[in-house]
XYZ file of C-alpha atoms in Angstrom:
685
model
C 0.000 0.000 0.000
C 2.837 2.392 0.861
C 4.401 1.848 -2.533
C 1.093 2.387 -4.316
C 0.519 5.699 -2.525
C 4.051 6.805 -3.406
C 3.384 6.119 -7.090
C 0.171 8.135 -7.003
C 2.014 11.015 -5.349
C 4.715 10.953 -7.999
C 2.072 11.030 -10.719
C 0.512 14.176 -9.210
C 3.890 15.901 -9.006
C 4.575 14.846 -12.597
C 1.399 16.433 -13.863
C 1.974 19.723 -12.057
C 5.632 20.129 -12.928
C 5.207 19.184 -16.558
C 2.220 21.490 -17.016
C 4.324 24.454 -15.906
C 7.071 23.692 -18.404
C 4.950 22.652 -21.355
C 4.591 25.975 -23.128
C 8.298 26.719 -22.993
C 9.203 23.284 -24.352
C 6.676 23.640 -27.150
C 7.924 26.999 -28.306
C 11.681 26.352 -28.298
C 12.552 22.832 -29.443
C 16.094 22.569 -30.755
C 17.481 19.849 -33.053
C 20.139 18.005 -31.080
C 22.928 15.614 -31.991
C 23.043 12.095 -30.601
C 24.358 11.671 -27.068
C 24.279 7.876 -27.170
C 27.389 6.255 -25.691
C 28.540 2.843 -26.851
C 31.983 1.784 -25.566
C 33.699 -1.008 -27.482
C 33.111 -3.825 -24.976
C 29.612 -2.750 -23.974
C 26.887 -5.023 -25.331
C 24.212 -2.351 -25.870
C 24.316 1.448 -26.048
C 23.712 3.802 -23.135
C 21.290 6.694 -23.602
C 21.508 9.902 -21.616
C 19.744 10.293 -18.283
C 15.995 10.874 -18.287
C 14.917 14.248 -16.894
C 11.241 14.389 -17.810
C 8.933 12.706 -20.330
C 6.135 13.692 -22.686
C 3.781 10.718 -22.722
C 1.526 9.790 -25.642
C -1.256 7.223 -25.308
C -1.303 5.483 -28.695
C -2.746 2.156 -27.557
C -5.895 2.594 -29.659
C -4.282 4.650 -32.430
C -4.123 3.381 -36.046
C -0.959 1.599 -37.141
C 0.361 4.482 -39.224
C 0.149 6.771 -36.190
C 2.005 4.216 -34.071
C 4.921 3.968 -36.483
C 5.066 7.735 -36.953
C 5.212 8.279 -33.193
C 7.782 5.507 -32.661
C 10.136 6.909 -35.285
C 9.674 10.415 -33.869
C 10.512 8.970 -30.459
C 13.725 7.515 -31.854
C 14.798 10.842 -33.362
C 14.086 12.834 -30.217
C 15.387 10.314 -27.688
C 18.737 9.813 -29.413
C 19.625 13.244 -28.008
C 17.829 12.855 -24.669
C 14.953 10.521 -23.670
C 11.931 12.824 -23.700
C 9.105 10.846 -25.335
C 7.388 7.812 -23.800
C 4.668 5.875 -25.642
C 1.818 3.986 -24.011
C 1.602 1.103 -26.479
C 0.675 -1.822 -24.249
C -1.515 -2.439 -21.236
C -0.648 -6.086 -20.590
C 1.199 -5.365 -17.344
C -0.612 -2.030 -16.903
C -0.165 1.067 -19.046
C 1.607 3.064 -16.334
C 3.290 0.235 -14.413
C 6.846 0.705 -15.645
C 6.463 4.438 -16.234
C 5.664 5.018 -12.571
C 8.549 2.788 -11.528
C 10.929 5.098 -13.427
C 10.195 7.752 -10.802
C 10.608 10.713 -13.179
C 8.314 13.635 -13.882
C 6.040 13.210 -16.863
C 3.036 14.724 -18.586
C 0.457 12.651 -20.434
C -0.578 14.517 -23.553
C -4.240 14.016 -24.403
C -3.458 14.668 -28.069
C -0.396 12.923 -29.507
C -0.333 15.498 -32.297
C 0.703 18.005 -29.636
C 3.912 16.009 -29.176
C 4.527 16.109 -32.935
C 4.138 19.879 -32.881
C 6.410 20.186 -29.851
C 9.294 18.392 -31.549
C 8.670 19.192 -35.222
C 11.861 21.254 -35.487
C 13.863 18.116 -34.681
C 12.384 16.331 -37.710
C 14.226 16.626 -41.017
C 11.251 15.357 -43.011
C 9.132 12.318 -43.882
C 9.727 8.925 -45.454
C 6.555 7.592 -47.080
C 6.152 3.819 -47.156
C 4.262 1.910 -49.838
C 1.153 0.164 -48.402
C 1.239 -2.215 -51.395
C 4.670 -3.535 -50.337
C 4.539 -4.021 -46.542
C 8.305 -4.517 -46.232
C 8.810 -0.948 -47.412
C 7.858 -0.077 -43.808
C 11.185 -1.542 -42.662
C 13.161 0.187 -45.403
C 11.425 3.420 -44.411
C 12.427 2.846 -40.776
C 16.066 2.423 -41.797
C 15.879 5.584 -43.912
C 14.279 7.465 -41.010
C 17.282 6.698 -38.824
C 19.769 7.691 -41.515
C 17.993 10.863 -42.609
C 16.505 12.030 -39.293
C 12.942 11.629 -40.552
C 9.652 10.089 -39.449
C 7.906 7.210 -41.211
C 4.421 7.961 -42.513
C 1.667 6.522 -44.662
C 0.652 8.376 -47.839
C -2.435 9.674 -45.997
C -0.473 11.048 -43.045
C 2.022 12.628 -45.424
C -0.676 14.920 -46.781
C -1.508 16.166 -43.293
C 2.130 16.683 -42.330
C 2.943 18.631 -45.498
C 0.487 21.309 -44.430
C 0.612 23.828 -41.576
C 1.435 23.766 -38.744
C 3.845 20.887 -39.509
C 5.182 21.851 -42.947
C 7.350 18.742 -43.240
C 9.071 17.924 -46.490
C 9.236 14.500 -48.113
C 12.805 13.201 -48.033
C 11.935 9.796 -49.567
C 8.774 8.403 -51.153
C 8.925 4.618 -51.499
C 5.617 4.209 -53.319
C 6.158 2.150 -56.448
C 9.865 1.685 -55.642
C 9.820 -2.093 -54.955
C 8.052 -5.073 -56.450
C 8.286 -7.387 -53.435
C 10.046 -8.149 -50.134
C 13.315 -9.373 -51.589
C 13.506 -6.423 -53.967
C 13.020 -4.017 -51.048
C 15.701 -5.559 -48.849
C 18.151 -6.011 -51.695
C 17.838 -2.308 -52.531
C 18.242 -1.468 -48.844
C 21.397 -3.561 -48.548
C 22.907 -2.080 -51.708
C 22.086 1.532 -50.842
C 21.807 1.888 -47.057
C 23.923 -0.797 -45.386
C 27.062 1.362 -45.540
C 25.215 4.243 -43.827
C 23.901 2.237 -40.875
C 25.522 0.992 -37.698
C 27.117 -2.444 -37.912
C 27.103 -2.825 -34.131
C 23.532 -4.127 -34.066
C 20.982 -5.663 -36.419
C 17.211 -5.352 -36.100
C 14.702 -7.922 -37.352
C 11.070 -6.769 -37.290
C 7.930 -7.858 -39.051
C 6.777 -4.855 -41.098
C 3.199 -5.281 -39.919
C 1.009 -7.071 -37.410
C -2.617 -8.114 -37.191
C -5.020 -5.412 -36.128
C -6.271 -5.774 -32.573
C -9.315 -8.036 -32.641
C -12.493 -7.273 -30.684
C -12.691 -9.085 -27.392
C -14.887 -12.170 -27.076
C -15.120 -12.881 -30.801
C -15.514 -16.510 -29.797
C -19.027 -15.612 -28.642
C -20.052 -15.391 -32.304
C -19.616 -19.170 -32.570
C -21.393 -22.220 -31.160
C -19.197 -25.166 -30.137
C -20.011 -28.324 -32.111
C -17.239 -30.701 -31.035
C -14.537 -30.593 -28.358
C -11.900 -33.015 -27.122
C -12.515 -33.992 -23.497
C -9.485 -36.229 -22.936
C -6.629 -33.709 -23.400
C -5.232 -35.935 -26.155
C -1.561 -35.503 -27.080
C -0.552 -38.416 -29.278
C -3.125 -38.394 -32.073
C -4.947 -41.410 -30.660
C -8.296 -39.745 -31.330
C -7.757 -39.220 -35.041
C -10.875 -40.019 -37.031
C -13.357 -38.444 -39.420
C -15.811 -36.373 -37.406
C -19.248 -35.685 -38.882
C -20.604 -32.286 -37.876
C -23.976 -30.681 -38.604
C -23.623 -26.974 -39.445
C -27.282 -26.455 -40.317
C -27.995 -24.322 -37.247
C -25.693 -21.673 -38.713
C -27.697 -21.358 -41.941
C -29.818 -18.249 -42.433
C -27.241 -15.808 -43.760
C -25.084 -15.910 -46.860
C -22.000 -17.438 -45.218
C -21.088 -19.966 -42.549
C -17.812 -19.738 -40.601
C -16.121 -22.832 -39.179
C -13.549 -22.165 -36.450
C -10.862 -24.450 -34.985
C -9.295 -23.705 -31.571
C -7.210 -25.470 -28.942
C -9.481 -27.063 -26.329
C -6.712 -26.896 -23.694
C -4.759 -23.735 -24.376
C -2.204 -24.265 -21.632
C -0.330 -27.253 -23.024
C 0.115 -26.744 -26.765
C -1.612 -29.691 -28.473
C -4.490 -28.056 -30.316
C -6.659 -28.876 -33.321
C -4.882 -30.766 -36.111
C -6.919 -30.960 -39.321
C -6.017 -33.178 -42.306
C -9.014 -32.807 -44.596
C -12.324 -30.956 -44.730
C -15.362 -31.816 -46.873
C -18.527 -29.694 -46.721
C -21.856 -30.707 -48.271
C -25.000 -28.652 -48.852
C -28.100 -30.857 -49.093
C -25.828 -33.763 -49.966
C -23.856 -31.951 -52.672
C -20.152 -31.270 -52.083
C -19.394 -27.532 -52.095
C -15.877 -27.754 -50.655
C -13.214 -30.406 -50.205
C -9.555 -29.727 -49.514
C -6.397 -30.710 -47.710
C -4.702 -27.953 -45.668
C -1.666 -26.433 -47.286
C -2.958 -26.914 -50.839
C -4.216 -24.250 -53.274
C -7.726 -25.686 -52.862
C -7.709 -24.671 -49.195
C -6.969 -21.018 -49.952
C -10.419 -20.444 -51.457
C -12.021 -21.186 -48.082
C -9.380 -20.046 -45.565
C -10.915 -16.889 -44.103
C -8.475 -16.335 -41.222
C -5.337 -18.425 -40.714
C -4.319 -16.302 -37.685
C -1.148 -17.909 -36.281
C -1.958 -21.472 -37.309
C 0.628 -23.489 -39.191
C 0.748 -26.234 -41.798
C 2.840 -29.326 -41.113
C 3.900 -31.939 -43.643
C 3.816 -34.599 -40.918
C 1.263 -37.420 -40.861
C 0.206 -36.706 -44.413
C -0.075 -32.951 -43.928
C -2.295 -30.966 -41.588
C -3.081 -27.475 -40.285
C -2.776 -27.014 -36.529
C -3.442 -24.296 -33.959
C -2.037 -24.545 -30.434
C -2.427 -22.470 -27.279
C -4.519 -19.351 -28.002
C -4.273 -19.709 -31.778
C -7.084 -20.592 -34.181
C -8.082 -20.713 -37.832
C -11.399 -20.084 -39.579
C -12.884 -21.340 -42.851
C -15.682 -19.567 -44.717
C -18.281 -21.446 -46.758
C -21.065 -19.998 -48.919
C -23.852 -22.578 -49.344
C -26.357 -22.202 -52.207
C -29.429 -20.115 -51.420
C -32.167 -22.207 -49.842
C -29.849 -24.862 -48.426
C -31.635 -26.878 -45.737
C -28.813 -29.034 -44.436
C -25.112 -28.204 -44.220
C -22.640 -30.843 -42.995
C -18.884 -31.088 -42.583
C -16.684 -34.202 -42.529
C -13.402 -33.396 -40.803
C -10.369 -35.642 -40.529
C -8.739 -34.354 -37.322
C -7.130 -35.217 -34.008
C -5.577 -33.929 -30.762
C -7.171 -31.296 -28.537
C -9.688 -29.995 -31.063
C -12.410 -27.464 -30.447
C -14.687 -26.840 -33.433
C -17.376 -24.181 -33.552
C -19.608 -22.582 -36.188
C -21.464 -19.307 -36.747
C -22.909 -17.071 -39.448
C -21.813 -13.631 -38.249
C -18.669 -12.403 -39.996
C -15.842 -12.023 -37.436
C -13.055 -9.500 -37.750
C -10.104 -11.276 -39.355
C -6.515 -11.179 -38.154
C -5.602 -11.161 -41.861
C -6.132 -7.387 -41.651
C -2.663 -5.957 -41.015
C -1.170 -2.631 -39.959
C 2.313 -1.291 -39.128
C 3.407 -1.169 -35.504
C 5.922 0.850 -33.550
C 7.595 -1.441 -31.018
C 11.425 -1.287 -31.045
C 11.464 1.111 -34.013
C 12.440 3.950 -31.699
C 15.606 2.006 -30.840
C 16.381 1.185 -34.474
C 15.980 4.810 -35.562
C 17.947 6.244 -32.649
C 20.898 3.924 -33.336
C 20.670 4.123 -37.158
C 20.258 0.358 -37.412
C 19.196 -1.501 -40.537
C 15.766 -3.113 -40.156
C 14.748 -6.182 -42.158
C 12.571 -9.305 -42.014
C 14.118 -12.173 -43.911
C 12.906 -15.780 -43.748
C 15.831 -18.152 -43.302
C 13.688 -20.973 -44.704
C 13.403 -19.240 -48.108
C 16.684 -19.743 -50.042
C 16.869 -16.299 -51.689
C 16.071 -14.519 -48.424
C 18.460 -16.722 -46.475
C 21.272 -15.784 -48.873
C 20.751 -12.061 -48.249
C 20.418 -12.669 -44.507
C 23.756 -14.463 -44.471
C 25.382 -11.651 -46.450
C 24.250 -9.167 -43.794
C 25.447 -11.404 -40.935
C 28.835 -11.812 -42.612
C 29.253 -8.036 -42.482
C 29.271 -7.730 -38.683
C 31.759 -8.791 -36.013
C 31.275 -11.829 -33.740
C 29.370 -10.797 -30.636
C 26.977 -8.465 -32.481
C 23.374 -8.445 -31.180
C 20.378 -9.151 -33.421
C 17.344 -7.513 -31.806
C 13.823 -8.482 -32.807
C 12.668 -11.893 -33.952
C 12.091 -14.164 -36.955
C 9.215 -15.004 -39.273
C 7.586 -18.431 -39.548
C 7.064 -19.026 -35.829
C 8.939 -21.979 -34.273
C 10.587 -23.056 -37.528
C 11.776 -19.496 -37.987
C 13.150 -19.371 -34.454
C 15.117 -22.605 -34.738
C 16.605 -21.883 -38.156
C 17.056 -18.167 -37.442
C 18.955 -18.610 -34.174
C 21.091 -21.331 -35.725
C 22.052 -19.117 -38.663
C 22.822 -16.090 -36.507
C 24.882 -18.343 -34.220
C 26.804 -19.628 -37.268
C 28.038 -16.054 -37.745
C 28.745 -15.348 -34.072
C 25.649 -13.168 -33.684
C 23.365 -13.544 -30.659
C 19.644 -12.816 -30.500
C 17.649 -10.584 -28.160
C 13.946 -11.204 -28.697
C 12.669 -7.645 -28.501
C 10.165 -7.081 -31.313
C 7.460 -6.215 -28.753
C 9.625 -4.170 -26.412
C 8.261 -0.688 -25.842
C 10.283 2.463 -25.060
C 13.738 0.904 -25.171
C 15.219 4.360 -25.872
C 13.803 5.445 -22.515
C 14.808 2.428 -20.438
C 18.319 2.580 -21.874
C 18.618 5.951 -20.147
C 18.433 4.431 -16.663
C 21.289 3.137 -14.489
C 21.822 -0.274 -12.922
C 22.283 -0.341 -9.185
C 25.057 -2.334 -7.553
C 24.286 -6.035 -7.239
C 23.621 -7.304 -3.728
C 24.159 -11.010 -3.245
C 20.936 -12.765 -2.211
C 22.325 -16.286 -2.093
C 20.673 -18.753 0.259
C 22.536 -21.595 1.924
C 21.554 -25.023 0.659
C 19.730 -27.334 3.085
C 21.527 -30.345 4.500
C 21.812 -33.098 1.897
C 19.356 -35.910 2.668
C 17.746 -38.801 0.837
C 15.027 -36.697 -0.716
C 13.690 -35.822 -4.149
C 15.032 -32.329 -4.766
C 12.991 -30.369 -7.289
C 13.904 -27.055 -8.866
C 11.405 -25.058 -10.928
C 12.566 -22.740 -13.733
C 10.414 -20.316 -15.703
C 11.083 -20.235 -19.447
C 11.483 -17.262 -21.843
C 14.630 -15.709 -20.375
C 16.045 -14.997 -23.829
C 13.281 -12.496 -24.255
C 13.581 -8.752 -23.472
C 9.876 -8.197 -24.036
C 9.095 -11.042 -21.625
C 11.012 -9.114 -18.967
C 8.811 -6.115 -19.702
C 5.429 -7.757 -20.027
C 4.688 -11.362 -19.020
C 7.411 -11.673 -16.385
C 6.110 -8.568 -14.610
C 2.639 -10.135 -14.464
C 4.047 -13.385 -13.076
C 6.271 -11.473 -10.662
C 3.245 -9.632 -9.261
C 1.460 -12.938 -8.548
C 0.586 -12.911 -4.814
C 1.942 -16.465 -4.435
C 5.435 -15.536 -5.582
C 7.812 -16.367 -2.771
C 5.824 -19.336 -1.459
C 7.898 -21.849 -3.447
C 11.548 -21.455 -4.561
C 11.582 -20.428 -8.233
C 14.258 -19.758 -10.831
C 13.492 -16.880 -13.178
C 15.383 -16.987 -16.466
C 16.155 -13.462 -17.575
C 18.473 -11.537 -19.859
C 21.680 -10.304 -18.195
C 21.735 -7.618 -20.888
C 19.010 -5.758 -19.028
C 22.078 -4.263 -17.367
C 22.572 -2.137 -20.500
C 19.165 -2.126 -22.170
C 16.726 -1.662 -19.287
C 18.534 -1.194 -15.969
C 15.363 0.082 -14.279
C 13.704 -3.273 -14.891
C 16.709 -5.187 -13.608
C 16.719 -2.978 -10.513
C 13.046 -3.636 -9.892
C 13.345 -7.403 -10.071
C 16.433 -7.494 -7.880
C 15.018 -5.111 -5.261
C 11.693 -6.929 -4.939
C 12.978 -10.524 -5.047
C 12.236 -12.731 -2.060
C 14.667 -15.330 -0.713
C 12.765 -17.839 -2.837
C 13.379 -15.959 -6.101
C 16.569 -16.450 -8.087
C 17.353 -14.709 -11.371
C 19.401 -16.889 -13.709
C 20.667 -16.291 -17.245
C 18.283 -17.190 -20.032
C 19.342 -19.091 -23.133
C 22.201 -19.353 -23.520
C 23.965 -16.870 -21.265
C 24.204 -13.200 -22.179
C 22.078 -13.532 -25.322
C 20.174 -16.286 -27.125
C 22.418 -18.520 -29.238
C 23.129 -22.200 -29.905
C 26.661 -22.966 -28.639
C 27.468 -25.814 -31.039
C 26.477 -23.612 -33.986
C 28.794 -20.780 -32.896
C 32.242 -20.651 -34.590
C 34.754 -22.281 -32.257
C 37.433 -19.648 -32.895
C 35.370 -16.816 -31.364
C 33.219 -18.721 -28.856
C 35.510 -18.609 -25.818
C 36.241 -14.894 -26.339
C 32.523 -14.150 -26.553
C 31.802 -16.060 -23.349
C 34.664 -14.319 -21.600
C 33.357 -10.890 -22.573
C 29.719 -11.680 -21.822
C 30.588 -13.259 -18.463
C 31.005 -9.765 -17.052
C 27.236 -9.317 -17.458
C 26.572 -12.591 -15.670
C 28.634 -11.395 -12.725
C 27.265 -7.837 -12.663
C 23.696 -9.106 -12.581
C 24.235 -12.114 -10.330
C 22.817 -14.379 -13.061
C 25.780 -16.731 -12.850
C 23.822 -19.935 -13.524
C 23.068 -20.282 -17.246
C 20.179 -22.055 -18.921
C 21.420 -23.242 -22.315
C 19.534 -24.226 -25.452
C 21.653 -26.026 -28.025
C 20.193 -27.027 -31.389
C 21.507 -28.188 -34.736
C 19.090 -28.652 -37.641
C 16.251 -27.799 -35.227
C 17.113 -30.743 -32.948
C 18.343 -30.542 -29.358
C 21.920 -31.817 -29.123
C 24.456 -32.241 -26.285
C 27.164 -29.650 -25.839
C 30.339 -30.474 -27.740
C 33.449 -31.029 -25.638
C 34.979 -27.764 -26.847
C 31.888 -25.677 -26.129
C 31.359 -27.302 -22.726
C 35.006 -26.624 -21.882
C 34.537 -22.966 -22.812
C 31.579 -22.652 -20.433
C 33.588 -24.281 -17.643
C 36.587 -22.017 -18.173
C 34.915 -18.678 -18.921
C 31.671 -18.805 -16.880
C 32.843 -21.114 -14.056
C 29.223 -21.921 -13.197
C 28.226 -24.001 -10.188
C 25.945 -25.839 -12.600
C 24.054 -25.462 -15.828
C 20.541 -26.175 -17.082
C 20.279 -27.627 -20.578
C 17.542 -28.017 -23.159
C 13.751 -28.409 -22.903
C 12.934 -32.086 -23.154
C 10.343 -34.706 -22.251
C 12.823 -36.158 -19.765
C 14.991 -34.996 -16.892
C 18.417 -36.056 -15.676
C 21.792 -34.918 -14.342
C 25.273 -35.583 -15.679
C 28.707 -34.345 -14.674
C 30.707 -33.023 -17.620
C 34.472 -33.470 -17.497
C 34.183 -34.337 -13.824
C 33.596 -30.628 -13.083
C 30.273 -29.281 -14.317
C 26.839 -30.560 -13.212
C 24.425 -30.277 -16.137
C 20.727 -30.766 -15.434
C 18.375 -31.454 -18.332
C 15.119 -29.550 -17.973
C 11.852 -31.386 -18.492
C 9.241 -28.901 -19.613
C 5.714 -28.742 -18.231
C 2.776 -26.513 -19.121
C 0.182 -27.620 -16.543
C 0.064 -28.524 -12.866
C -1.097 -31.976 -13.934
C 2.053 -32.451 -16.006
C 4.234 -31.667 -13.023
C 2.314 -33.912 -10.666
C 2.493 -36.828 -13.112
C 6.239 -36.464 -13.754
C 7.087 -36.206 -10.072
C 4.878 -39.174 -9.197
C 6.544 -41.282 -11.902
C 9.978 -40.254 -10.620
C 9.099 -41.279 -7.078
C 7.986 -44.706 -8.324
C 11.513 -45.274 -9.707
C 13.313 -43.866 -6.646
C 14.933 -46.278 -4.207
C 14.795 -43.827 -1.310
C 18.407 -44.593 -0.396
C 20.048 -41.635 -2.121
C 18.998 -38.146 -3.203
C 17.254 -37.645 -6.543
C 17.417 -34.407 -8.534
C 14.689 -33.215 -10.893
C 14.587 -29.986 -12.901
C 11.191 -28.882 -14.231
C 10.833 -26.092 -16.783
C 7.714 -23.958 -16.387
C 6.110 -22.650 -19.579
C 5.779 -18.982 -18.700
C 2.764 -18.438 -20.974
C 0.585 -20.966 -19.139
C 1.916 -21.397 -15.588
C 2.124 -18.969 -12.677
C 3.675 -18.941 -9.188
C 0.215 -19.736 -7.830
C 0.121 -22.867 -9.983
C 3.475 -24.029 -8.610
C 2.359 -23.335 -5.051
C -0.636 -25.563 -5.793
C 1.605 -28.267 -7.259
C 4.051 -28.216 -4.373
C 1.219 -28.417 -1.831
C 0.124 -31.722 -3.383
C 3.522 -33.327 -2.805
C 4.671 -35.264 0.222
C 7.562 -34.462 2.600
C 9.965 -36.568 0.522
C 9.937 -33.786 -2.097
C 11.854 -30.591 -1.371
C 11.775 -27.569 -3.684
C 15.023 -25.604 -3.899
C 16.492 -22.696 -5.860
C 18.987 -23.385 -8.633
C 21.988 -22.328 -6.561
C 20.921 -24.696 -3.773
C 20.102 -27.410 -6.306
C 23.572 -27.414 -7.843
C 25.225 -27.106 -4.443
C 23.416 -30.289 -3.375
C 24.339 -32.053 -6.628
C 27.973 -31.098 -6.157
C 27.909 -32.417 -2.617
C 26.196 -35.652 -3.669
C 28.868 -36.221 -6.337
C 31.897 -35.299 -4.255
C 32.641 -32.112 -6.179
C 34.135 -28.996 -4.591
C 31.564 -26.596 -3.186
C 32.744 -23.939 -5.642
C 33.889 -24.536 -9.245
């Protein structure tokens, strides 16, 4: 309560102080040169100290406004962080802003902020709505030329008074497709951009969908067994007749159990109107396209003869138009797993409608980084991607993400690792140019002595997603604020590079941690990379340099993901030796598997394989099975990975409460201390 009252008080002071200074700031803006500092061995740049902030609420603004404001933010904040954008309300619109403890003024009209800083804008870059990837080229140009990115419609407004901005580049009609756009960018802009970072952003995102769109549909069939192995595959006959009465019928497929990732898998669909076939197709074929109304984030797999699937909160919708007067409409669906099928006749808003977005573009513009979105699974795009990667030094960060979901992640991280480039998932990070203007506080050791080693089942729980800057900002904050945090020992994977990129967030997590909370390094140390894919000649040097961030943040236990050709693989001897020498960890977590286990590498390093779970039931089952195999005469060690998108501290408190006294939950530092003791290893590496 005390903290909440303090925040409210700060907000009142902010409003008063900023109101007094608003007119002066609006009348005398001055173009300023960059004050960004980036020493040679520093992972990410340091922005100047925040003094006060103009805040724009653009949460409900159109996409072209969001990208205009984000690029303006990048221009202005490269000199001094002065603009803050309210783009997200997942963890609360003002949550992190209030934690910054600086004066600010929320502007009711974001155009007022444009007018305030218009003299710091050199002009406009107009993107081509017909070629979405021109948005990224425009963002790169904005950084190089000191401009803002605008749609053709916004350009007309900004040409006129009181803005009077000139057009420095008009990309309409310039490119024929994605590859053409990025090839031109590489040929003409690469030499003018920083080579100390790369930025990978989708040029657009789905528009925000209305809440409760599922209410437009009636559930016709739903898996009740939480199937995971395809044992329920069959042809399901569904009657869609109740949805007749309008011109179209919409058939929607969801995941019946969104927490564990085994949703609807559809192999073939046949629809008949009064006995006559009006649609029949296999997902992934041209025939499907005629009926696929909204693919959302579903994917097509070639496995098991080919199928479309949607896991977690994803879905896909087909649209059928039966002949007028149809009395009976039926669907035969070859499907399996945790399906949920529903139908309706009211047209839903489709996620196929796209718009630009602003996240991370402030950072790209401020640092004059090149922004692109190349699919490593498409040969021509992969070739250009590799050419870009070959042009930077080992140890360069790639901020953003990859296209094509999981396949894109696996292939993308492997390719960047091949070139000695590490990934920081940050494509949904907001206001990085502001948070980079804060300072990290000195680390205070919060280590907890391990309990006495006994013949027990020692369990350590580790939240996933620590490679992910935006997770630190959004989902982790929600989990951290769970009232049950602190009840059970938990390991929180996080990015040590918060030390540079968002010190205020690092400070918050460290200051509010309980004795049962331990921050550890997310995959695979200071940055997301696959060790075996990294060139051996630069790997040890990279670990040595990045180890300073592990020590400064106290995240000295790493969680490592190691993949080759999208498959989890053991650490090579050389890469394991580099971890032992340069990180000197007490222990290491490895992989995300359907099994758990501990091994001692080179007689020095305890490595614990993480078995991932997404539900309380998963954890209870795994621990019960482990106990059945335990002889009770020696300690057993089990590491469970917690899927951060479906599990919470409250869930783990519930799980732990179901276990008997033979199970003891411990933090990672205690866990590896006990393993070292059980295996006769020195207490410290």
